[in-house]
Coordinates of C-alpha atoms and ligand atoms in Angstrom, one line a residue:
M1 CA -67.0 94.0 -28.6
S2 CA -65.5 96.1 -31.5
R3 CA -67.8 96.6 -34.4
L4 CA -66.7 94.8 -37.5
I5 CA -66.8 96.9 -40.7
A6 CA -66.6 94.7 -43.8
V7 CA -66.0 96.5 -47.0
S8 CA -66.3 95.0 -50.5
N9 CA -66.9 96.2 -54.0
R10 CA -70.4 94.8 -54.0
V11 CA -72.8 94.3 -51.1
A12 CA -75.3 91.6 -51.5
Q13 CA -79.0 92.6 -51.4
P14 CA -80.2 92.2 -47.8
T15 CA -83.4 90.5 -48.9
G16 CA -82.1 88.6 -51.8
N17 CA -81.5 84.8 -51.6
L18 CA -77.9 85.3 -52.9
K19 CA -78.8 83.5 -56.1
S20 CA -76.3 85.5 -58.2
A21 CA -73.8 86.2 -55.4
G22 CA -70.3 84.9 -55.8
G23 CA -68.0 83.3 -53.2
L24 CA -66.9 86.5 -51.7
A25 CA -70.4 87.6 -50.8
I26 CA -71.3 84.2 -49.4
G27 CA -68.2 84.4 -47.2
I28 CA -68.7 87.9 -46.0
L29 CA -72.4 87.4 -45.2
A30 CA -71.7 84.3 -43.2
A31 CA -68.9 86.0 -41.3
L32 CA -71.1 89.1 -40.5
Q33 CA -74.1 86.9 -39.6
D34 CA -71.8 85.2 -37.1
H35 CA -70.4 88.4 -35.6
G36 CA -72.7 91.2 -36.4
G37 CA -71.4 94.5 -38.0
V38 CA -71.5 96.8 -40.9
W39 CA -71.2 95.9 -44.6
F40 CA -70.2 98.8 -46.8
G41 CA -69.9 98.8 -50.5
W42 CA -71.5 99.3 -53.9
N43 CA -75.3 98.6 -54.2
G44 CA -75.2 97.5 -57.8
K45 CA -76.7 100.8 -59.2
T46 CA -74.9 103.2 -61.5
T47 CA -75.8 106.9 -61.9
S48 CA -74.9 109.6 -64.3
G49 CA -73.9 111.9 -61.4
E50 CA -71.7 111.9 -58.4
T51 CA -71.9 109.2 -55.7
G52 CA -74.4 110.3 -53.0
E53 CA -74.5 109.5 -49.3
P54 CA -74.7 105.9 -48.3
H55 CA -78.1 104.3 -48.0
I56 CA -78.3 102.7 -44.6
R57 CA -80.5 99.6 -43.8
Q58 CA -80.5 97.4 -40.8
V59 CA -81.4 93.7 -41.2
G60 CA -80.9 91.5 -38.1
N61 CA -77.4 92.1 -36.7
I62 CA -76.0 93.6 -40.0
T63 CA -76.1 97.2 -41.0
Y64 CA -76.0 97.5 -44.8
A65 CA -74.4 100.8 -45.9
T66 CA -74.3 101.0 -49.7
I67 CA -73.4 103.6 -52.3
D68 CA -74.1 103.9 -56.0
L69 CA -71.3 104.6 -58.5
N70 CA -71.0 106.9 -61.5
E71 CA -71.5 104.8 -64.6
T72 CA -68.4 105.9 -66.4
A73 CA -66.3 105.4 -63.3
F74 CA -67.8 102.0 -62.8
E75 CA -67.0 100.9 -66.3
K76 CA -63.3 101.8 -66.0
Y77 CA -62.8 100.8 -62.4
Y78 CA -64.8 97.5 -62.5
N79 CA -65.0 96.2 -66.0
G80 CA -61.7 97.9 -66.8
F81 CA -58.8 97.8 -64.3
S82 CA -60.3 95.3 -61.8
N83 CA -61.6 92.7 -64.1
T84 CA -59.5 93.1 -67.3
S85 CA -56.2 93.9 -65.7
L86 CA -56.1 92.5 -62.2
W87 CA -58.3 89.5 -62.5
P88 CA -56.4 88.0 -65.5
V89 CA -53.0 88.7 -63.9
C90 CA -54.1 87.1 -60.6
H91 CA -55.3 84.0 -62.5
Y92 CA -52.2 83.7 -64.8
L93 CA -54.4 84.2 -67.9
L94 CA -52.6 86.9 -69.9
G95 CA -54.6 86.1 -73.0
Y96 CA -57.4 88.1 -71.3
F97 CA -55.2 90.9 -69.9
R98 CA -55.3 94.5 -71.0
Y99 CA -54.0 97.6 -69.3
D100 CA -55.1 101.2 -69.7
R101 CA -53.7 104.0 -67.5
R102 CA -57.0 105.8 -67.5
E103 CA -58.7 102.8 -66.1
Y104 CA -56.1 102.5 -63.3
D105 CA -56.6 106.3 -62.5
E106 CA -60.4 105.7 -62.2
Y107 CA -59.7 102.6 -60.0
R108 CA -57.8 104.9 -57.7
R109 CA -60.5 107.5 -57.8
V110 CA -63.2 105.0 -56.9
N111 CA -61.1 103.9 -54.0
T112 CA -60.9 107.5 -52.9
T113 CA -64.7 107.7 -53.1
F114 CA -65.1 104.6 -51.0
A115 CA -62.9 106.1 -48.4
R116 CA -64.7 109.4 -48.3
K117 CA -68.1 107.8 -48.0
L118 CA -67.0 105.3 -45.4
L119 CA -65.2 107.8 -43.2
P120 CA -68.3 109.4 -41.5
L121 CA -69.6 106.0 -40.6
L122 CA -66.5 104.9 -38.6
Q123 CA -66.2 104.9 -34.8
P124 CA -62.9 104.8 -32.9
D125 CA -63.3 101.3 -31.7
D126 CA -64.2 99.8 -35.1
I127 CA -62.0 97.2 -36.9
I128 CA -62.1 97.3 -40.7
W129 CA -61.9 94.3 -43.0
V130 CA -61.5 95.1 -46.7
H131 CA -62.1 92.5 -49.3
D132 CA -60.5 91.7 -52.6
Y133 CA -58.6 93.1 -55.5
H134 CA -61.1 95.9 -56.3
L135 CA -60.1 97.8 -53.1
I136 CA -56.3 97.3 -52.7
P137 CA -55.7 101.1 -52.3
L138 CA -58.5 101.6 -49.7
A139 CA -56.3 101.5 -46.6
S140 CA -53.9 104.1 -48.0
E141 CA -56.9 106.4 -48.7
L142 CA -58.3 105.9 -45.2
R143 CA -54.9 106.5 -43.6
R144 CA -54.6 109.7 -45.7
A145 CA -57.9 110.8 -44.3
G146 CA -56.6 110.2 -40.7
V147 CA -58.2 106.9 -39.9
D148 CA -56.0 105.0 -37.4
N149 CA -58.3 102.0 -36.7
P150 CA -56.8 98.6 -37.5
I151 CA -57.4 97.7 -41.2
G152 CA -57.1 94.3 -42.7
F153 CA -57.3 93.1 -46.3
F154 CA -58.2 89.7 -47.6
L155 CA -57.5 88.6 -51.1
H156 CA -60.1 86.2 -52.4
V157 CA -58.2 85.4 -55.6
P158 CA -54.7 84.0 -56.1
F159 CA -51.7 86.2 -55.4
P160 CA -49.6 85.8 -58.5
D161 CA -45.9 85.1 -58.6
I162 CA -43.7 88.2 -58.9
E163 CA -42.9 87.6 -62.6
M164 CA -46.6 87.5 -63.4
L165 CA -47.3 90.6 -61.3
R166 CA -44.6 92.6 -63.1
V167 CA -46.9 92.5 -66.2
L168 CA -48.9 95.2 -64.4
P169 CA -47.2 98.5 -64.9
V170 CA -48.5 99.7 -61.5
Y171 CA -47.5 96.7 -59.5
T172 CA -45.2 98.5 -57.1
Q173 CA -47.9 101.0 -56.3
L174 CA -50.3 98.1 -55.5
L175 CA -47.7 96.4 -53.3
R176 CA -47.1 99.6 -51.5
C177 CA -50.9 100.0 -51.0
L178 CA -51.1 96.4 -49.6
C179 CA -48.5 97.3 -47.1
A180 CA -50.6 100.2 -45.7
Y181 CA -52.8 97.4 -44.1
D182 CA -52.1 96.1 -40.7
V183 CA -53.1 92.6 -41.7
V184 CA -53.1 91.0 -45.2
G185 CA -54.7 87.6 -45.6
F186 CA -54.5 84.9 -48.3
H187 CA -56.2 81.6 -48.9
T188 CA -53.1 79.4 -49.2
P189 CA -49.4 79.2 -48.2
R190 CA -48.5 79.5 -51.9
D191 CA -50.2 82.9 -52.1
L192 CA -48.5 84.1 -49.0
A193 CA -45.1 82.9 -50.3
A194 CA -45.7 84.8 -53.5
F195 CA -46.6 88.0 -51.6
N196 CA -43.6 87.7 -49.3
E197 CA -41.4 87.1 -52.4
A198 CA -42.8 90.2 -54.0
V199 CA -42.3 92.5 -51.1
S200 CA -38.9 91.2 -50.3
Q201 CA -37.7 92.4 -53.7
E202 CA -35.3 95.2 -52.9
E203 CA -36.9 98.0 -54.9
I204 CA -40.2 97.4 -53.1
G205 CA -38.7 97.0 -49.7
G206 CA -37.8 100.7 -49.7
L207 CA -41.3 101.7 -50.7
L208 CA -42.8 99.5 -48.1
K209 CA -41.1 101.2 -45.2
A210 CA -42.0 104.7 -46.4
N211 CA -45.6 103.7 -46.7
R212 CA -46.2 102.5 -43.1
R213 CA -48.5 104.5 -41.0
N214 CA -45.7 105.7 -38.8
G215 CA -43.0 106.7 -41.2
D216 CA -40.3 105.9 -38.6
Q217 CA -41.5 102.4 -38.0
T218 CA -40.2 99.6 -40.1
Q219 CA -42.4 96.7 -38.9
C220 CA -43.8 94.7 -41.7
V221 CA -47.4 94.2 -42.5
D222 CA -48.8 91.0 -40.7
A223 CA -49.4 88.7 -43.6
D224 CA -50.8 85.2 -43.1
V225 CA -52.9 82.4 -44.5
F226 CA -56.6 82.4 -43.6
P227 CA -58.3 79.7 -45.8
I228 CA -62.0 80.6 -46.3
G229 CA -64.4 77.9 -45.2
I230 CA -68.1 77.2 -45.2
D231 CA -70.9 76.6 -42.7
V232 CA -70.7 72.8 -43.0
D233 CA -73.9 72.0 -41.0
S234 CA -76.0 74.6 -42.9
C235 CA -75.0 73.1 -46.3
Y236 CA -75.9 69.6 -45.1
A237 CA -79.2 70.8 -43.5
L238 CA -80.2 72.6 -46.7
A239 CA -79.4 69.4 -48.7
T240 CA -81.4 67.1 -46.4
D241 CA -84.1 69.0 -44.7
G242 CA -86.8 67.1 -46.7
R243 CA -88.2 70.2 -48.3
Q244 CA -87.0 69.1 -51.7
S245 CA -87.5 71.9 -54.2
D246 CA -89.6 71.5 -57.4
N247 CA -86.4 71.8 -59.4
T248 CA -84.7 69.0 -57.5
Q249 CA -87.8 66.7 -57.9
R250 CA -87.8 67.4 -61.6
M251 CA -84.1 66.8 -61.9
I252 CA -84.3 63.4 -60.0
H253 CA -87.3 62.4 -62.2
H254 CA -85.4 63.0 -65.4
L255 CA -82.2 61.4 -64.1
H256 CA -84.0 58.0 -64.1
D257 CA -81.5 56.5 -61.6
R258 CA -78.5 57.4 -63.8
N259 CA -75.3 58.6 -62.1
L260 CA -75.2 62.4 -61.9
I261 CA -72.0 64.5 -62.4
I262 CA -72.5 68.1 -61.3
G263 CA -70.6 71.3 -61.9
V264 CA -71.6 74.7 -60.5
D265 CA -69.6 77.8 -61.3
R266 CA -70.0 81.5 -62.1
L267 CA -69.7 81.7 -65.9
D268 CA -66.0 82.7 -65.9
Y269 CA -63.1 81.7 -68.1
S270 CA -61.0 81.0 -65.0
K271 CA -63.4 78.1 -64.1
G272 CA -62.1 75.9 -66.9
L273 CA -65.6 75.2 -68.3
E274 CA -64.5 74.6 -71.9
E275 CA -61.8 72.2 -70.8
R276 CA -64.3 70.5 -68.5
F277 CA -66.8 70.0 -71.4
C278 CA -64.0 68.5 -73.5
A279 CA -63.2 66.1 -70.6
V280 CA -66.8 65.0 -70.3
E281 CA -66.8 64.4 -74.1
R282 CA -63.6 62.4 -73.6
L283 CA -65.2 60.4 -70.8
F284 CA -68.0 59.2 -73.2
R285 CA -65.4 58.4 -75.9
S286 CA -62.8 56.6 -73.8
Y287 CA -65.3 54.9 -71.4
P288 CA -68.3 54.3 -73.7
E289 CA -70.0 52.2 -70.9
N290 CA -71.1 55.5 -69.5
R291 CA -73.2 56.4 -72.5
G292 CA -76.8 56.4 -71.4
Q293 CA -75.8 55.7 -67.8
V294 CA -74.3 59.1 -66.7
S295 CA -75.7 62.6 -67.0
F296 CA -73.6 65.8 -66.5
I297 CA -75.4 69.0 -65.3
Q298 CA -73.4 72.2 -65.5
I299 CA -75.0 75.2 -63.8
A300 CA -73.3 78.4 -64.8
P301 CA -75.0 81.7 -63.9
K302 CA -73.9 84.7 -65.9
T303 CA -71.5 87.3 -64.4
R304 CA -69.7 90.4 -65.6
A305 CA -71.9 90.7 -68.6
G306 CA -70.2 94.0 -69.5
I307 CA -67.0 92.3 -70.5
R308 CA -66.7 90.8 -73.9
A309 CA -64.6 87.7 -72.9
Y310 CA -67.6 86.6 -70.7
G311 CA -70.0 86.7 -73.7
D312 CA -67.5 84.8 -75.8
I313 CA -67.1 82.0 -73.3
R314 CA -70.9 81.7 -73.1
H315 CA -71.2 81.1 -76.9
A316 CA -68.3 78.7 -76.9
L317 CA -69.9 76.6 -74.2
E318 CA -73.3 76.6 -75.9
Q319 CA -71.6 75.4 -79.0
K320 CA -69.6 72.7 -77.3
A321 CA -72.6 71.4 -75.3
G322 CA -74.7 71.3 -78.5
Q323 CA -72.0 69.4 -80.3
I324 CA -71.6 66.8 -77.5
N325 CA -75.3 66.3 -77.2
G326 CA -75.6 66.1 -81.0
E327 CA -73.1 63.3 -81.1
F328 CA -74.0 61.2 -78.1
A329 CA -77.7 61.9 -77.1
D330 CA -80.3 59.2 -77.4
I331 CA -84.1 59.3 -77.5
D332 CA -84.3 59.1 -73.7
W333 CA -80.9 60.5 -72.7
V334 CA -79.0 63.8 -72.9
P335 CA -75.3 63.7 -71.8
I336 CA -75.0 67.4 -70.9
R337 CA -77.5 69.8 -69.4
Y338 CA -75.9 73.2 -69.5
L339 CA -78.0 75.6 -67.5
N340 CA -77.0 79.2 -67.9
R341 CA -78.8 80.5 -64.9
A342 CA -78.8 80.7 -61.1
F343 CA -80.7 78.4 -58.7
D344 CA -81.5 79.0 -55.1
R345 CA -78.9 77.8 -52.6
A346 CA -81.1 75.0 -51.2
T347 CA -81.6 73.5 -54.6
L348 CA -77.8 73.6 -55.3
M349 CA -77.2 71.7 -52.1
E350 CA -79.9 69.1 -53.0
F351 CA -78.3 68.7 -56.4
F352 CA -74.9 68.2 -54.7
H353 CA -76.4 65.6 -52.4
E354 CA -77.9 63.6 -55.3
A355 CA -74.7 63.7 -57.3
K356 CA -72.2 60.8 -57.6
V357 CA -69.4 63.1 -58.7
G358 CA -68.7 66.8 -58.1
L359 CA -66.6 68.2 -61.0
V360 CA -64.6 71.3 -59.9
T361 CA -61.9 72.0 -62.4
P362 CA -60.9 75.7 -62.5
I363 CA -57.8 76.5 -64.5
R364 CA -57.0 78.8 -61.5
D365 CA -59.0 79.7 -58.4
G366 CA -58.2 81.4 -55.1
M367 CA -60.0 78.8 -53.1
N368 CA -63.3 77.5 -54.6
L369 CA -66.2 77.2 -52.2
V370 CA -68.2 74.9 -54.5
A371 CA -65.7 72.1 -53.9
K372 CA -66.3 72.5 -50.1
E373 CA -70.1 72.8 -50.4
F374 CA -70.2 69.7 -52.5
V375 CA -68.4 67.6 -49.9
A376 CA -70.5 69.2 -47.0
A377 CA -73.7 68.2 -48.8
Q378 CA -72.9 64.5 -49.1
N379 CA -74.5 61.6 -47.4
P380 CA -71.8 60.4 -45.0
E381 CA -73.0 56.8 -45.4
D382 CA -72.8 56.9 -49.2
P383 CA -70.9 60.0 -50.2
G384 CA -70.2 61.1 -53.8
A385 CA -66.6 61.7 -54.9
L386 CA -65.0 65.1 -55.6
V387 CA -62.9 65.6 -58.7
L388 CA -60.8 68.7 -58.0
S389 CA -58.3 70.8 -60.0
R390 CA -54.9 71.0 -58.5
L391 CA -54.9 74.7 -59.5
A392 CA -57.7 75.6 -57.1
G393 CA -56.7 76.8 -53.7
A394 CA -59.0 74.2 -52.2
A395 CA -56.6 71.5 -53.4
H396 CA -54.2 72.5 -50.6
E397 CA -56.8 71.4 -48.1
L398 CA -58.9 68.8 -49.9
T399 CA -56.0 66.4 -50.6
D400 CA -58.5 63.5 -50.4
A401 CA -60.3 64.6 -53.5
V402 CA -59.4 63.0 -56.9
L403 CA -56.9 65.7 -57.9
V404 CA -56.5 66.5 -61.6
N405 CA -54.8 68.9 -63.9
P406 CA -57.7 70.7 -65.7
Y407 CA -55.7 71.2 -68.9
D408 CA -55.1 67.4 -69.2
I409 CA -58.4 66.4 -70.9
D410 CA -57.6 62.7 -70.8
G411 CA -56.4 63.0 -67.2
V412 CA -59.7 64.7 -66.1
A413 CA -61.7 62.0 -68.0
D414 CA -59.8 59.3 -66.2
G415 CA -60.4 61.2 -62.9
I416 CA -64.1 61.2 -63.5
Q417 CA -64.1 57.5 -64.4
R418 CA -62.2 56.8 -61.2
A419 CA -64.8 58.8 -59.2
L420 CA -67.7 57.0 -60.9
T421 CA -66.3 53.6 -60.1
M422 CA -64.8 54.3 -56.7
P423 CA -65.7 51.6 -54.1
L424 CA -67.9 52.7 -51.2
G425 CA -65.1 52.1 -48.6
E426 CA -62.7 54.5 -50.4
R427 CA -65.4 57.1 -50.9
R428 CA -66.2 57.1 -47.2
E429 CA -62.5 57.3 -46.3
R430 CA -61.9 60.2 -48.6
Y431 CA -65.1 61.9 -47.4
A432 CA -64.0 61.5 -43.7
G433 CA -60.6 63.2 -44.5
M434 CA -62.2 66.1 -46.3
I435 CA -65.1 66.8 -43.9
E436 CA -62.6 66.8 -41.0
V437 CA -60.7 69.6 -42.8
L438 CA -63.9 71.5 -43.6
R439 CA -64.9 71.5 -40.0
R440 CA -61.5 72.6 -38.8
N441 CA -61.3 75.5 -41.3
D442 CA -65.0 76.5 -41.4
I443 CA -66.4 79.9 -41.9
T444 CA -66.3 80.7 -38.2
A445 CA -62.6 79.8 -38.0
W446 CA -61.9 82.1 -41.0
R447 CA -63.7 85.1 -39.5
T448 CA -62.4 84.5 -35.9
R449 CA -58.8 84.1 -37.0
F450 CA -58.9 87.2 -39.2
V451 CA -60.7 89.4 -36.5
D452 CA -58.2 88.1 -33.9
A453 CA -55.3 89.2 -36.1
L454 CA -56.9 92.7 -36.4
L455 CA -57.3 92.9 -32.6
R456 CA -53.7 91.9 -32.2
A457 CA -52.8 94.7 -34.6
R458 CA -54.7 97.1 -32.4
A459 CA -53.0 95.9 -29.3
R460 CA -49.6 96.4 -31.0
M461 CA -50.6 99.9 -32.0
A462 CA -51.7 100.7 -28.5
S463 CA -48.5 99.5 -27.0
G464 CA -46.5 101.4 -29.7
A465 CA -44.8 98.1 -30.7
Ligands
LIG501 C1 -64.2 84.1 -55.3 C2 -62.9 83.4 -55.7 C3 -63.0 82.0 -53.6 C4 -72.7 79.6 -57.8 N1 -73.8 79.5 -58.6 C5 -74.9 79.7 -57.9 C6 -74.5 80.0 -56.6 N2 -73.1 79.9 -56.6 C7 -72.4 80.1 -55.3 C8 -71.6 78.8 -54.9 C9 -70.5 79.4 -54.1 C10 -70.2 80.7 -54.8 O1 -71.4 81.1 -55.5 C11 -69.0 80.6 -55.7 O2 -67.9 80.6 -54.9 P1 -66.5 80.1 -55.5 O3 -65.5 80.1 -54.3 O4 -66.7 78.8 -56.1 O5 -66.1 81.1 -56.7 P2 -66.0 82.8 -56.9 O6 -67.4 83.3 -57.1 O7 -65.1 83.0 -58.1 O8 -65.4 83.4 -55.6 C12 -62.8 82.0 -55.1 C13 -64.2 82.9 -53.2 O9 -64.2 84.2 -53.8 C14 -64.2 83.0 -51.7 O10 -63.1 83.6 -51.2 O11 -63.2 80.7 -53.2 O12 -61.6 81.4 -55.5 O13 -62.8 83.4 -57.1 O14 -70.9 79.6 -52.8 O15 -72.5 77.9 -54.2 N3 -75.3 80.2 -55.6 C15 -76.7 80.2 -55.9 N4 -77.1 79.9 -57.2 C16 -76.3 79.7 -58.2 O16 -76.7 79.4 -59.3 N5 -77.6 80.4 -54.9

């Protein structure tokens, strides 16, 4: 069996419980635990000097190979180009967009560093799977260094329409870099269509061909849809194994048999949290029967603390939660509990299991694993209902959720009310539809389909096709 080399900006700590890991790390770890392999990337430490040799650590069937990064390079590559240029463009949020050529140059340099440090670890039979927007140029760099293993790229965030992409002065370079991969994967058919549209633009078509590994070949990169999934049984087992955490017991005690609405998101402006808080406020205003009867818990661990917009949203949410609680709270009831910290995974699944409504309303999201985890953690006999943004990739699969437009505050409030009052029969039917999709497109299917595409790419190369 070929070794699978997964490469991502950040590698999760082998011994950590992934409390602060995002969806990408959850997905990669599950895929690697399934298949075995190497996980290469940044270890979360910055230094004032040059990047040293990778630190190697074996845990179970996974080899962790991690590097540190120079602090100035990190600032420009990560906080700068990756998260202040690419992230807002991919999420159609130009209010947060900024471009600086020096940051892009550093982004390219860090990708070169990744390639240089990965190179000595590679073996001829390896297949390489690169993850996300931080590392778009990595295949070009590896090819330049003579690597001819199959290399795939998976984009965890949305691929924007070409008109949005054009906001980036370097978009043609990035498209050309994407076409140095053998396989490029997206979450949804919409992302794939946007990518195909972008590369089919005439000016990029020419660049594409020139960039292929064999300059004389004109075959196109194999681009396809690989919706990321979850390990359904493990979510359910964590939710129901009877070892209820202290946090869950306390939460249930304070709930006093009220209905629980739950939201869990990294603290990110793309997750639509301000709009969501407004919708919960509107729920208590438009449907006053919920006052004293329903509690909303929002868990939002901090991320990307080095970027100002992320501090701003934190303050805005603290203010909004305070205002809503100030207006509606009673002696024995608080409408919103806003918890700005991470919980362990088992506790999250237990919270999902207890909740009557899962509230997942990003204003744009590649997929959204929380939506899937919420459904997986439900009691099949008496499941809670999912209220899901149409602008999340997950809405392509979870069509049995109560779908809402996250900008439509009244619409989301109506959606929550619908979920709160949904008859058991309808909840069961919707749950059955969603769990069927989750099982079909689970984490194993995601990994298997992508690895198979890489193996096919290798077979094509071997046959010279
Ligand atoms: C990116 C894309 C795409 C959250 N809080 C805690 C915690 N989490 C876990 C969740 C879930 C993961 O983090 C978040 O995944 P999402 O998919 O919802 O969102 P992103 O982090 O933005 O992920 C996204 C994903 O990559 C995969 O391709 O779906 O669109 O943006 O697993 O449960 N985990 C723990 N404590 C927390 O407090 N333990």
